[in-house]
Amino acid sequence: MRHPGSGQALVEYVVLLAMGSLVAIGAVAVAGPQLSTAYSQVNALLANPAAAIAPTASPTPTPVLPSTPTLTPEPTPTPAPAPTSSTEADNHGHSDAGSHPHPTPANPHRD
């Protein structure tokens, strides 16, 4: 014997399955080009598994350029202080005092 409403449950399941199928078909249609590229890459790797390994180095080595030595700058020497002359030392560092060590003051009352 059938239970009442069992046919309605079956129809609901079929409608849900149809809606899910439509969503899946729409997703595949939107993402088709990307999926096609991905499937092609997987197919190529399955056909040739060695292609998945990193490529080997070329048989001829690459020439190594010689490195240039780095030159470190030498410190600039500091200049030595200039030697003082005896006149400058006698005049206590005043160079405008003339050539006499102790100049005599001018006498205004002289004839």
C-alpha atoms as a PDB file:
ATOM      1  CA  MET A   1       0.000   0.000   0.000  1.00  0.00           C
ATOM      2  CA  ARG A   2       1.054   3.453  -0.671  1.00  0.00           C
ATOM      3  CA  HIS A   3       1.372   6.054   1.938  1.00  0.00           C
ATOM      4  CA  PRO A   4      -0.410   9.288   1.214  1.00  0.00           C
ATOM      5  CA  GLY A   5       1.970  12.020   0.000  1.00  0.00           C
ATOM      6  CA  SER A   6       4.808   9.708  -1.060  1.00  0.00           C
ATOM      7  CA  GLY A   7       4.417  10.788  -4.708  1.00  0.00           C
ATOM      8  CA  GLN A   8       4.714  14.425  -3.681  1.00  0.00           C
ATOM      9  CA  ALA A   9       8.071  13.757  -1.940  1.00  0.00           C
ATOM     10  CA  LEU A  10       9.378  12.053  -5.070  1.00  0.00           C
ATOM     11  CA  VAL A  11       8.453  15.057  -7.227  1.00  0.00           C
ATOM     12  CA  GLU A  12      10.154  17.424  -4.766  1.00  0.00           C
ATOM     13  CA  TYR A  13      13.365  15.386  -4.994  1.00  0.00           C
ATOM     14  CA  VAL A  14      13.271  15.448  -8.804  1.00  0.00           C
ATOM     15  CA  VAL A  15      12.750  19.250  -8.819  1.00  0.00           C
ATOM     16  CA  LEU A  16      15.686  19.767  -6.401  1.00  0.00           C
ATOM     17  CA  LEU A  17      17.878  17.501  -8.547  1.00  0.00           C
ATOM     18  CA  ALA A  18      16.930  19.431 -11.706  1.00  0.00           C
ATOM     19  CA  MET A  19      17.674  22.789 -10.038  1.00  0.00           C
ATOM     20  CA  GLY A  20      21.072  21.527  -8.849  1.00  0.00           C
ATOM     21  CA  SER A  21      21.856  20.288 -12.346  1.00  0.00           C
ATOM     22  CA  LEU A  22      20.976  23.686 -13.842  1.00  0.00           C
ATOM     23  CA  VAL A  23      23.297  25.453 -11.384  1.00  0.00           C
ATOM     24  CA  ALA A  24      26.140  23.039 -12.201  1.00  0.00           C
ATOM     25  CA  ILE A  25      25.621  23.466 -15.945  1.00  0.00           C
ATOM     26  CA  GLY A  26      25.612  27.271 -15.551  1.00  0.00           C
ATOM     27  CA  ALA A  27      28.852  27.202 -13.515  1.00  0.00           C
ATOM     28  CA  VAL A  28      30.588  25.044 -16.124  1.00  0.00           C
ATOM     29  CA  ALA A  29      29.374  27.351 -18.898  1.00  0.00           C
ATOM     30  CA  VAL A  30      30.755  30.449 -17.131  1.00  0.00           C
ATOM     31  CA  ALA A  31      34.086  28.887 -16.155  1.00  0.00           C
ATOM     32  CA  GLY A  32      34.460  26.849 -19.365  1.00  0.00           C
ATOM     33  CA  PRO A  33      37.634  28.427 -20.803  1.00  0.00           C
ATOM     34  CA  GLN A  34      39.539  28.185 -17.517  1.00  0.00           C
ATOM     35  CA  LEU A  35      38.388  24.608 -17.027  1.00  0.00           C
ATOM     36  CA  SER A  36      39.391  23.678 -20.557  1.00  0.00           C
ATOM     37  CA  THR A  37      42.904  25.041 -19.990  1.00  0.00           C
ATOM     38  CA  ALA A  38      43.212  23.211 -16.668  1.00  0.00           C
ATOM     39  CA  TYR A  39      41.992  19.917 -18.170  1.00  0.00           C
ATOM     40  CA  SER A  40      44.440  20.288 -21.067  1.00  0.00           C
ATOM     41  CA  GLN A  41      47.349  20.805 -18.670  1.00  0.00           C
ATOM     42  CA  VAL A  42      46.353  17.782 -16.594  1.00  0.00           C
ATOM     43  CA  ASN A  43      45.985  15.690 -19.771  1.00  0.00           C
ATOM     44  CA  ALA A  44      49.467  16.756 -20.947  1.00  0.00           C
ATOM     45  CA  LEU A  45      50.992  15.842 -17.572  1.00  0.00           C
ATOM     46  CA  LEU A  46      49.299  12.451 -17.589  1.00  0.00           C
ATOM     47  CA  ALA A  47      50.600  11.789 -21.100  1.00  0.00           C
ATOM     48  CA  ASN A  48      54.167  12.830 -20.185  1.00  0.00           C
ATOM     49  CA  PRO A  49      54.838  12.691 -16.410  1.00  0.00           C
ATOM     50  CA  ALA A  50      58.498  13.654 -16.885  1.00  0.00           C
ATOM     51  CA  ALA A  51      57.354  17.126 -17.958  1.00  0.00           C
ATOM     52  CA  ALA A  52      56.265  17.784 -14.355  1.00  0.00           C
ATOM     53  CA  ILE A  53      59.885  17.550 -13.185  1.00  0.00           C
ATOM     54  CA  ALA A  54      61.871  20.780 -13.149  1.00  0.00           C
ATOM     55  CA  PRO A  55      63.896  21.264 -16.335  1.00  0.00           C
ATOM     56  CA  THR A  56      67.534  20.267 -16.157  1.00  0.00           C
ATOM     57  CA  ALA A  57      70.406  22.698 -16.547  1.00  0.00           C
ATOM     58  CA  SER A  58      71.857  23.249 -19.986  1.00  0.00           C
ATOM     59  CA  PRO A  59      74.926  21.142 -20.848  1.00  0.00           C
ATOM     60  CA  THR A  60      77.086  24.222 -21.415  1.00  0.00           C
ATOM     61  CA  PRO A  61      77.850  26.126 -18.232  1.00  0.00           C
ATOM     62  CA  THR A  62      77.134  29.809 -18.110  1.00  0.00           C
ATOM     63  CA  PRO A  63      80.278  31.928 -17.946  1.00  0.00           C
ATOM     64  CA  VAL A  64      80.878  33.611 -14.634  1.00  0.00           C
ATOM     65  CA  LEU A  65      81.839  37.243 -14.867  1.00  0.00           C
ATOM     66  CA  PRO A  66      84.929  38.194 -12.856  1.00  0.00           C
ATOM     67  CA  SER A  67      84.104  40.230  -9.851  1.00  0.00           C
ATOM     68  CA  THR A  68      85.651  43.654  -9.568  1.00  0.00           C
ATOM     69  CA  PRO A  69      87.440  44.319  -6.292  1.00  0.00           C
ATOM     70  CA  THR A  70      85.784  46.875  -4.130  1.00  0.00           C
ATOM     71  CA  LEU A  71      88.058  49.743  -3.244  1.00  0.00           C
ATOM     72  CA  THR A  72      87.721  51.171   0.202  1.00  0.00           C
ATOM     73  CA  PRO A  73      88.334  54.897   0.312  1.00  0.00           C
ATOM     74  CA  GLU A  74      91.380  55.914   2.271  1.00  0.00           C
ATOM     75  CA  PRO A  75      90.827  58.496   5.000  1.00  0.00           C
ATOM     76  CA  THR A  76      91.833  62.004   4.061  1.00  0.00           C
ATOM     77  CA  PRO A  77      94.825  63.112   6.153  1.00  0.00           C
ATOM     78  CA  THR A  78      94.210  66.096   8.339  1.00  0.00           C
ATOM     79  CA  PRO A  79      96.521  69.018   7.589  1.00  0.00           C
ATOM     80  CA  ALA A  80      99.154  69.816  10.183  1.00  0.00           C
ATOM     81  CA  PRO A  81      98.920  73.251  11.822  1.00  0.00           C
ATOM     82  CA  ALA A  82     101.075  75.893  10.137  1.00  0.00           C
ATOM     83  CA  PRO A  83     104.295  76.684  11.988  1.00  0.00           C
ATOM     84  CA  THR A  84     104.380  80.083  13.642  1.00  0.00           C
ATOM     85  CA  SER A  85     107.138  82.566  12.867  1.00  0.00           C
ATOM     86  CA  SER A  86     109.294  84.034  15.596  1.00  0.00           C
ATOM     87  CA  THR A  87     107.782  87.508  15.053  1.00  0.00           C
ATOM     88  CA  GLU A  88     104.303  86.123  15.504  1.00  0.00           C
ATOM     89  CA  ALA A  89     105.372  84.314  18.668  1.00  0.00           C
ATOM     90  CA  ASP A  90     106.983  87.477  20.070  1.00  0.00           C
ATOM     91  CA  ASN A  91     103.891  89.549  19.422  1.00  0.00           C
ATOM     92  CA  HIS A  92     101.644  86.976  21.132  1.00  0.00           C
ATOM     93  CA  GLY A  93      99.952  85.974  17.920  1.00  0.00           C
ATOM     94  CA  HIS A  94      99.298  89.521  16.617  1.00  0.00           C
ATOM     95  CA  SER A  95     100.676  89.739  13.114  1.00  0.00           C
ATOM     96  CA  ASP A  96      99.869  93.461  12.629  1.00  0.00           C
ATOM     97  CA  ALA A  97     102.479  94.635  15.138  1.00  0.00           C
ATOM     98  CA  GLY A  98     105.171  95.092  12.493  1.00  0.00           C
ATOM     99  CA  SER A  99     108.629  93.613  12.374  1.00  0.00           C
ATOM    100  CA  HIS A 100     109.778  94.977  15.747  1.00  0.00           C
ATOM    101  CA  PRO A 101     109.165  92.753  18.729  1.00  0.00           C
ATOM    102  CA  HIS A 102     108.167  95.678  20.956  1.00  0.00           C
ATOM    103  CA  PRO A 103     107.297  98.805  19.015  1.00  0.00           C
ATOM    104  CA  THR A 104     107.851 102.139  20.643  1.00  0.00           C
ATOM    105  CA  PRO A 105     104.943 104.509  20.838  1.00  0.00           C
ATOM    106  CA  ALA A 106     105.080 107.583  18.653  1.00  0.00           C
ATOM    107  CA  ASN A 107     105.973 110.760  20.531  1.00  0.00           C
ATOM    108  CA  PRO A 108     103.710 113.601  19.458  1.00  0.00           C
ATOM    109  CA  HIS A 109     105.953 116.290  21.028  1.00  0.00           C
ATOM    110  CA  ARG A 110     108.980 115.504  18.942  1.00  0.00           C
ATOM    111  CA  ASP A 111     110.315 118.047  16.498  1.00  0.00           C
END
